[in-house]
Amino acid sequence: MPETIADIRKVTKVYTLGENKIYALNKVSAKIEKGDFVTIMGSSGSGKSTLLNMLGCLDLPTSGKVLINNTNLSKLDDDGLTSLRRNNIGFIFQQFNLIQTLTAVENVEIPMIFNGASPGKRRKRALKLLQKAQLPPEYADHKPSELSGGQQQRVAIARALANNPTILLADEPTGNLDSKTGHGVMELLRELNQAGTTVIVVTHDPRMEEYSRTTIRLQDGEVVNENS
Amino acid sequence: MRIPDPLKNNMYAELARRNLKRQAVRTALAAIGIIIGVIAISSMGILGNSLKLSVTDSFSDIGDKIIVSPVPGEDYITDKQVDQIKKVSNIESVIPVISGGEIVEYKKSGTTIQYYVAIYDIKKDDMDKLVDLQEGRYFKPGSTECVVGSGIAKNLDLKLGQKIEIDGSNLRVVGILKERGLGFDINTDSGVFTSSEMYGKLYPDADEGYGTVIVIVKDIDKIDSVMEDIQERINKKEELVTVFATNMITESLDSVFRSISLFLMGIGSISLLVAGVSILNVMLMSTMERTKEIGIMKAVGASRRDILKMFLLEALFLGVIASTAGAILTIGGSYLIMSLLVKNTSYLFTLSSMFYVVEGFFFGIATSLLGGMYPAWKASMMRPLDALRYE
């Protein structure tokens, strides 16, 4: 039986807007296995980003449990969440979210700095990762503003891989890219998945489903179906 | 536990440098605040210190003496009282002084120059303990010779062997004293010292007694007990003499100038306070602007401590750079002002003046850190998700 890397048990997330309670997630349960390629689909407001943020230790459930590598997130303090996130999770955002003052290679180095890697070692690894993410080497010293959207997302993917995470989380990674570039990015994610990394992608683009093995469909904060 | 050294991990420093550069104008304005603050606080300190040095420099060896003088109503100190003083322990020497004021006349190329001087009758042996000869020798007992202070020699342009006229008597100048500066015992520089016989001739009606008695103590630390002892012996029944130690003057001068320095630096520190507030403002603006960046940092693994360290390092950089500039400008500016206006820069390069520059430097850095502390804390406490959503 495959190992469960993320276990979501009856997770509810409630936001209070004035006197109204909004259920972003309502008793959602799901298990994600190690090495899987999961897409979380749903229209906007379905709660898919909330779910992804919980998997990324950025948010905690109002009730229910989220277990990452058998660790209950609700039992961790801020430092504990940080260290779990730093060592196990790589984030890829729709807006790329690179640090504008740093070059491509320095952006990839950032997570390694927080992990205490030595300057020489982390530079070497960052360059290797950029190569893996298929960024042409001459762009390594460019600032994000000098890169195209696709190139920026490749830098972001290299950064997500910096601390050798077990899970890659991508929030609409192709949302800001044209379809050709978008497919290129998805191809890269598929390659990484084939190399053993668990990939979880949030998207509302049905075309991305072809890359995944598991799809979790969310509607109004509830799982509609889960098919493998 | 991992403790990355922020300086060894030069990326933190690099990040701080770039972030400061990113808002160059704003950084420069905040730095100017600190620079002005450092200049204000250290130059005010130097000003107070130079004032003190220039005043205390004009006083000479005033440390170890006790001056005993008759209280108003008593005309002089008697021989008996001098003997009583001599019995006090820890005394190096007791020097009874007889003095009067006179007009000196000196004829030079037909014109007569007049000069007001103090005339002293002090025993030849005691003279040695109070003054130093510049040239010539001391007067012979019983002679009409005299030794004059450097001020008189300068003003009257006197040379050894010349004669001055006091109250109709002619005195031959046989010695000129070294310049000593303002003192509290005797007025050396404008004094004329002569023999008892000559003094008696000048003041035939003089009382049998002394105007003042100078007591030199063996050990400066015992000066208070010696003073008390003298008081006790002579002023037992009624108040006959006043006793005061010359070091009381330096002590009170010291405390006056300490207050002046503190006051001046207080004024200076107001500008540093303003600078601190402007740093606070600048750093708060930059945490707001960089909210999203903080969110990204946290999402990719930065802990609260990492964020705190980054922002504090930025404040520290700003503080060190601005304070260094302030210190250099203070030294340069003070040098310029002193060499142009006072034409004497020796007070600037004293240890005590440099201390104020160092103090200003560290106050500048401390202010920057204090100003950066709240914004840094605020940044570190941001919830990553809220920060990421910030646009």
JSON list of N, CA and C in Angstrom, two decimals, chain A residues 15 53 58-59 78 82 85-86 91 93 97 99 101-102 106 110-111 113-115 117 122 159, chain B residues 2 9 11-12 15 18 22 292-293 296-304 306 310 384-385 388:
[
{"chain": "A", "resi": 15, "resn": "TYR", "atom": "N", "xyz": [-14.70, 31.48, 7.61]},
{"chain": "A", "resi": 15, "resn": "TYR", "atom": "CA", "xyz": [-14.34, 32.90, 7.68]},
{"chain": "A", "resi": 15, "resn": "TYR", "atom": "C", "xyz": [-15.56, 33.65, 8.15]},
{"chain": "A", "resi": 53, "resn": "ASN", "atom": "N", "xyz": [-3.37, 26.12, 0.67]},
{"chain": "A", "resi": 53, "resn": "ASN", "atom": "CA", "xyz": [-2.64, 26.86, 1.70]},
{"chain": "A", "resi": 53, "resn": "ASN", "atom": "C", "xyz": [-2.47, 26.02, 2.96]},
{"chain": "A", "resi": 58, "resn": "LEU", "atom": "N", "xyz": [0.48, 27.16, 5.48]},
{"chain": "A", "resi": 58, "resn": "LEU", "atom": "CA", "xyz": [0.31, 28.61, 5.56]},
{"chain": "A", "resi": 58, "resn": "LEU", "atom": "C", "xyz": [-0.96, 28.96, 6.30]},
{"chain": "A", "resi": 59, "resn": "ASP", "atom": "N", "xyz": [-1.85, 28.00, 6.44]},
{"chain": "A", "resi": 59, "resn": "ASP", "atom": "CA", "xyz": [-3.15, 28.26, 7.05]},
{"chain": "A", "resi": 59, "resn": "ASP", "atom": "C", "xyz": [-3.52, 27.04, 7.89]},
{"chain": "A", "resi": 78, "resn": "ASP", "atom": "N", "xyz": [4.43, 28.52, 15.35]},
{"chain": "A", "resi": 78, "resn": "ASP", "atom": "CA", "xyz": [4.87, 29.19, 14.13]},
{"chain": "A", "resi": 78, "resn": "ASP", "atom": "C", "xyz": [6.21, 28.66, 13.64]},
{"chain": "A", "resi": 82, "resn": "THR", "atom": "N", "xyz": [7.00, 26.68, 10.19]},
{"chain": "A", "resi": 82, "resn": "THR", "atom": "CA", "xyz": [8.03, 27.19, 9.29]},
{"chain": "A", "resi": 82, "resn": "THR", "atom": "C", "xyz": [9.01, 26.09, 8.92]},
{"chain": "A", "resi": 85, "resn": "ARG", "atom": "N", "xyz": [7.46, 23.52, 6.62]},
{"chain": "A", "resi": 85, "resn": "ARG", "atom": "CA", "xyz": [7.30, 24.11, 5.29]},
{"chain": "A", "resi": 85, "resn": "ARG", "atom": "C", "xyz": [8.65, 24.18, 4.57]},
{"chain": "A", "resi": 86, "resn": "ARG", "atom": "N", "xyz": [9.65, 24.59, 5.32]},
{"chain": "A", "resi": 86, "resn": "ARG", "atom": "CA", "xyz": [10.97, 24.78, 4.72]},
{"chain": "A", "resi": 86, "resn": "ARG", "atom": "C", "xyz": [11.56, 23.46, 4.22]},
{"chain": "A", "resi": 91, "resn": "PHE", "atom": "N", "xyz": [6.77, 25.83, -2.97]},
{"chain": "A", "resi": 91, "resn": "PHE", "atom": "CA", "xyz": [5.61, 26.60, -3.44]},
{"chain": "A", "resi": 91, "resn": "PHE", "atom": "C", "xyz": [5.83, 27.16, -4.82]},
{"chain": "A", "resi": 93, "resn": "PHE", "atom": "N", "xyz": [3.68, 29.82, -7.36]},
{"chain": "A", "resi": 93, "resn": "PHE", "atom": "CA", "xyz": [2.51, 30.71, -7.34]},
{"chain": "A", "resi": 93, "resn": "PHE", "atom": "C", "xyz": [2.10, 31.12, -8.75]},
{"chain": "A", "resi": 97, "resn": "ASN", "atom": "N", "xyz": [5.87, 35.40, -7.90]},
{"chain": "A", "resi": 97, "resn": "ASN", "atom": "CA", "xyz": [6.33, 35.85, -6.58]},
{"chain": "A", "resi": 97, "resn": "ASN", "atom": "C", "xyz": [7.83, 35.71, -6.37]},
{"chain": "A", "resi": 99, "resn": "ILE", "atom": "N", "xyz": [11.51, 37.57, -5.67]},
{"chain": "A", "resi": 99, "resn": "ILE", "atom": "CA", "xyz": [11.95, 38.80, -5.01]},
{"chain": "A", "resi": 99, "resn": "ILE", "atom": "C", "xyz": [12.62, 39.68, -6.07]},
{"chain": "A", "resi": 101, "resn": "THR", "atom": "N", "xyz": [14.43, 42.34, -6.03]},
{"chain": "A", "resi": 101, "resn": "THR", "atom": "CA", "xyz": [15.79, 42.88, -5.87]},
{"chain": "A", "resi": 101, "resn": "THR", "atom": "C", "xyz": [16.87, 41.83, -6.12]},
{"chain": "A", "resi": 102, "resn": "LEU", "atom": "N", "xyz": [16.44, 40.58, -6.22]},
{"chain": "A", "resi": 102, "resn": "LEU", "atom": "CA", "xyz": [17.44, 39.51, -6.36]},
{"chain": "A", "resi": 102, "resn": "LEU", "atom": "C", "xyz": [17.45, 38.95, -7.78]},
{"chain": "A", "resi": 106, "resn": "GLU", "atom": "N", "xyz": [19.90, 34.04, -7.29]},
{"chain": "A", "resi": 106, "resn": "GLU", "atom": "CA", "xyz": [19.77, 34.41, -5.87]},
{"chain": "A", "resi": 106, "resn": "GLU", "atom": "C", "xyz": [18.40, 34.07, -5.32]},
{"chain": "A", "resi": 110, "resn": "ILE", "atom": "N", "xyz": [17.51, 31.64, -1.92]},
{"chain": "A", "resi": 110, "resn": "ILE", "atom": "CA", "xyz": [16.82, 32.11, -0.70]},
{"chain": "A", "resi": 110, "resn": "ILE", "atom": "C", "xyz": [16.38, 30.99, 0.25]},
{"chain": "A", "resi": 111, "resn": "PRO", "atom": "N", "xyz": [15.63, 29.98, -0.22]},
{"chain": "A", "resi": 111, "resn": "PRO", "atom": "CA", "xyz": [15.21, 28.94, 0.74]},
{"chain": "A", "resi": 111, "resn": "PRO", "atom": "C", "xyz": [16.39, 28.21, 1.37]},
{"chain": "A", "resi": 113, "resn": "ILE", "atom": "N", "xyz": [19.26, 29.58, 2.12]},
{"chain": "A", "resi": 113, "resn": "ILE", "atom": "CA", "xyz": [19.82, 30.45, 3.15]},
{"chain": "A", "resi": 113, "resn": "ILE", "atom": "C", "xyz": [19.12, 30.18, 4.48]},
{"chain": "A", "resi": 114, "resn": "PHE", "atom": "N", "xyz": [17.77, 30.11, 4.40]},
{"chain": "A", "resi": 114, "resn": "PHE", "atom": "CA", "xyz": [17.00, 29.89, 5.63]},
{"chain": "A", "resi": 114, "resn": "PHE", "atom": "C", "xyz": [17.29, 28.51, 6.20]},
{"chain": "A", "resi": 115, "resn": "ASN", "atom": "N", "xyz": [17.83, 27.64, 5.36]},
{"chain": "A", "resi": 115, "resn": "ASN", "atom": "CA", "xyz": [18.17, 26.30, 5.83]},
{"chain": "A", "resi": 115, "resn": "ASN", "atom": "C", "xyz": [19.62, 26.21, 6.28]},
{"chain": "A", "resi": 117, "resn": "ALA", "atom": "N", "xyz": [22.49, 26.76, 4.50]},
{"chain": "A", "resi": 117, "resn": "ALA", "atom": "CA", "xyz": [23.50, 26.20, 3.58]},
{"chain": "A", "resi": 117, "resn": "ALA", "atom": "C", "xyz": [24.63, 27.21, 3.38]},
{"chain": "A", "resi": 122, "resn": "ARG", "atom": "N", "xyz": [25.27, 26.53, -1.90]},
{"chain": "A", "resi": 122, "resn": "ARG", "atom": "CA", "xyz": [23.91, 26.87, -2.36]},
{"chain": "A", "resi": 122, "resn": "ARG", "atom": "C", "xyz": [23.95, 27.51, -3.74]},
{"chain": "A", "resi": 159, "resn": "ARG", "atom": "N", "xyz": [13.28, 27.48, -7.47]},
{"chain": "A", "resi": 159, "resn": "ARG", "atom": "CA", "xyz": [13.29, 27.90, -6.07]},
{"chain": "A", "resi": 159, "resn": "ARG", "atom": "C", "xyz": [12.50, 26.90, -5.21]},
{"chain": "B", "resi": 2, "resn": "ARG", "atom": "N", "xyz": [19.88, 25.32, 14.11]},
{"chain": "B", "resi": 2, "resn": "ARG", "atom": "CA", "xyz": [20.73, 26.03, 13.14]},
{"chain": "B", "resi": 2, "resn": "ARG", "atom": "C", "xyz": [20.75, 27.51, 13.51]},
{"chain": "B", "resi": 9, "resn": "ASN", "atom": "N", "xyz": [26.62, 34.55, 6.47]},
{"chain": "B", "resi": 9, "resn": "ASN", "atom": "CA", "xyz": [25.65, 34.35, 5.41]},
{"chain": "B", "resi": 9, "resn": "ASN", "atom": "C", "xyz": [25.47, 35.68, 4.70]},
{"chain": "B", "resi": 11, "resn": "MET", "atom": "N", "xyz": [24.34, 36.81, 2.27]},
{"chain": "B", "resi": 11, "resn": "MET", "atom": "CA", "xyz": [23.14, 37.13, 1.50]},
{"chain": "B", "resi": 11, "resn": "MET", "atom": "C", "xyz": [22.22, 38.06, 2.28]},
{"chain": "B", "resi": 12, "resn": "TYR", "atom": "N", "xyz": [22.17, 37.90, 3.60]},
{"chain": "B", "resi": 12, "resn": "TYR", "atom": "CA", "xyz": [21.36, 38.81, 4.42]},
{"chain": "B", "resi": 12, "resn": "TYR", "atom": "C", "xyz": [21.87, 40.24, 4.24]},
{"chain": "B", "resi": 15, "resn": "LEU", "atom": "N", "xyz": [21.15, 41.49, 0.85]},
{"chain": "B", "resi": 15, "resn": "LEU", "atom": "CA", "xyz": [19.73, 41.83, 0.74]},
{"chain": "B", "resi": 15, "resn": "LEU", "atom": "C", "xyz": [19.45, 43.19, 1.38]},
{"chain": "B", "resi": 18, "resn": "ARG", "atom": "N", "xyz": [20.81, 45.94, -0.79]},
{"chain": "B", "resi": 18, "resn": "ARG", "atom": "CA", "xyz": [20.00, 46.22, -1.98]},
{"chain": "B", "resi": 18, "resn": "ARG", "atom": "C", "xyz": [18.69, 46.89, -1.62]},
{"chain": "B", "resi": 22, "resn": "ARG", "atom": "N", "xyz": [17.40, 50.32, -2.97]},
{"chain": "B", "resi": 22, "resn": "ARG", "atom": "CA", "xyz": [16.17, 50.35, -3.75]},
{"chain": "B", "resi": 22, "resn": "ARG", "atom": "C", "xyz": [15.43, 51.67, -3.53]},
{"chain": "B", "resi": 292, "resn": "LYS", "atom": "N", "xyz": [4.30, 41.89, 0.77]},
{"chain": "B", "resi": 292, "resn": "LYS", "atom": "CA", "xyz": [4.19, 40.70, -0.09]},
{"chain": "B", "resi": 292, "resn": "LYS", "atom": "C", "xyz": [5.50, 39.92, -0.10]},
{"chain": "B", "resi": 293, "resn": "GLU", "atom": "N", "xyz": [6.61, 40.69, -0.17]},
{"chain": "B", "resi": 293, "resn": "GLU", "atom": "CA", "xyz": [7.92, 40.06, -0.17]},
{"chain": "B", "resi": 293, "resn": "GLU", "atom": "C", "xyz": [8.14, 39.25, 1.12]},
{"chain": "B", "resi": 296, "resn": "ILE", "atom": "N", "xyz": [6.30, 36.08, 0.78]},
{"chain": "B", "resi": 296, "resn": "ILE", "atom": "CA", "xyz": [7.02, 35.12, -0.08]},
{"chain": "B", "resi": 296, "resn": "ILE", "atom": "C", "xyz": [8.15, 34.46, 0.71]},
{"chain": "B", "resi": 297, "resn": "MET", "atom": "N", "xyz": [8.91, 35.31, 1.42]},
{"chain": "B", "resi": 297, "resn": "MET", "atom": "CA", "xyz": [10.02, 34.80, 2.22]},
{"chain": "B", "resi": 297, "resn": "MET", "atom": "C", "xyz": [9.53, 33.74, 3.20]},
{"chain": "B", "resi": 298, "resn": "LYS", "atom": "N", "xyz": [8.39, 34.06, 3.85]},
{"chain": "B", "resi": 298, "resn": "LYS", "atom": "CA", "xyz": [7.86, 33.09, 4.82]},
{"chain": "B", "resi": 298, "resn": "LYS", "atom": "C", "xyz": [7.39, 31.82, 4.12]},
{"chain": "B", "resi": 299, "resn": "ALA", "atom": "N", "xyz": [6.76, 31.98, 2.96]},
{"chain": "B", "resi": 299, "resn": "ALA", "atom": "CA", "xyz": [6.27, 30.80, 2.24]},
{"chain": "B", "resi": 299, "resn": "ALA", "atom": "C", "xyz": [7.43, 29.90, 1.82]},
{"chain": "B", "resi": 300, "resn": "VAL", "atom": "N", "xyz": [8.59, 30.48, 1.51]},
{"chain": "B", "resi": 300, "resn": "VAL", "atom": "CA", "xyz": [9.71, 29.63, 1.09]},
{"chain": "B", "resi": 300, "resn": "VAL", "atom": "C", "xyz": [10.61, 29.25, 2.26]},
{"chain": "B", "resi": 301, "resn": "GLY", "atom": "N", "xyz": [10.17, 29.54, 3.48]},
{"chain": "B", "resi": 301, "resn": "GLY", "atom": "CA", "xyz": [10.88, 28.95, 4.62]},
{"chain": "B", "resi": 301, "resn": "GLY", "atom": "C", "xyz": [11.52, 29.90, 5.60]},
{"chain": "B", "resi": 302, "resn": "ALA", "atom": "N", "xyz": [11.24, 31.21, 5.51]},
{"chain": "B", "resi": 302, "resn": "ALA", "atom": "CA", "xyz": [11.83, 32.13, 6.48]},
{"chain": "B", "resi": 302, "resn": "ALA", "atom": "C", "xyz": [11.06, 32.06, 7.79]},
{"chain": "B", "resi": 303, "resn": "SER", "atom": "N", "xyz": [11.78, 31.98, 8.90]},
{"chain": "B", "resi": 303, "resn": "SER", "atom": "CA", "xyz": [11.13, 31.99, 10.21]},
{"chain": "B", "resi": 303, "resn": "SER", "atom": "C", "xyz": [10.98, 33.44, 10.65]},
{"chain": "B", "resi": 304, "resn": "ARG", "atom": "N", "xyz": [10.25, 33.63, 11.75]},
{"chain": "B", "resi": 304, "resn": "ARG", "atom": "CA", "xyz": [10.10, 34.97, 12.29]},
{"chain": "B", "resi": 304, "resn": "ARG", "atom": "C", "xyz": [11.44, 35.60, 12.57]},
{"chain": "B", "resi": 306, "resn": "ASP", "atom": "N", "xyz": [14.27, 34.99, 11.12]},
{"chain": "B", "resi": 306, "resn": "ASP", "atom": "CA", "xyz": [14.96, 35.38, 9.89]},
{"chain": "B", "resi": 306, "resn": "ASP", "atom": "C", "xyz": [14.51, 36.76, 9.43]},
{"chain": "B", "resi": 310, "resn": "MET", "atom": "N", "xyz": [16.63, 40.26, 9.20]},
{"chain": "B", "resi": 310, "resn": "MET", "atom": "CA", "xyz": [16.80, 41.00, 7.95]},
{"chain": "B", "resi": 310, "resn": "MET", "atom": "C", "xyz": [16.51, 42.49, 8.14]},
{"chain": "B", "resi": 384, "resn": "PRO", "atom": "N", "xyz": [1.87, 34.74, 7.11]},
{"chain": "B", "resi": 384, "resn": "PRO", "atom": "CA", "xyz": [2.34, 34.58, 5.74]},
{"chain": "B", "resi": 384, "resn": "PRO", "atom": "C", "xyz": [1.22, 34.69, 4.70]},
{"chain": "B", "resi": 385, "resn": "LEU", "atom": "N", "xyz": [0.06, 34.13, 5.04]},
{"chain": "B", "resi": 385, "resn": "LEU", "atom": "CA", "xyz": [-1.02, 34.12, 4.06]},
{"chain": "B", "resi": 385, "resn": "LEU", "atom": "C", "xyz": [-1.53, 35.53, 3.78]},
{"chain": "B", "resi": 388, "resn": "LEU", "atom": "N", "xyz": [1.00, 37.35, 1.77]},
{"chain": "B", "resi": 388, "resn": "LEU", "atom": "CA", "xyz": [1.04, 36.93, 0.37]},
{"chain": "B", "resi": 388, "resn": "LEU", "atom": "C", "xyz": [-0.09, 37.55, -0.44]}
]
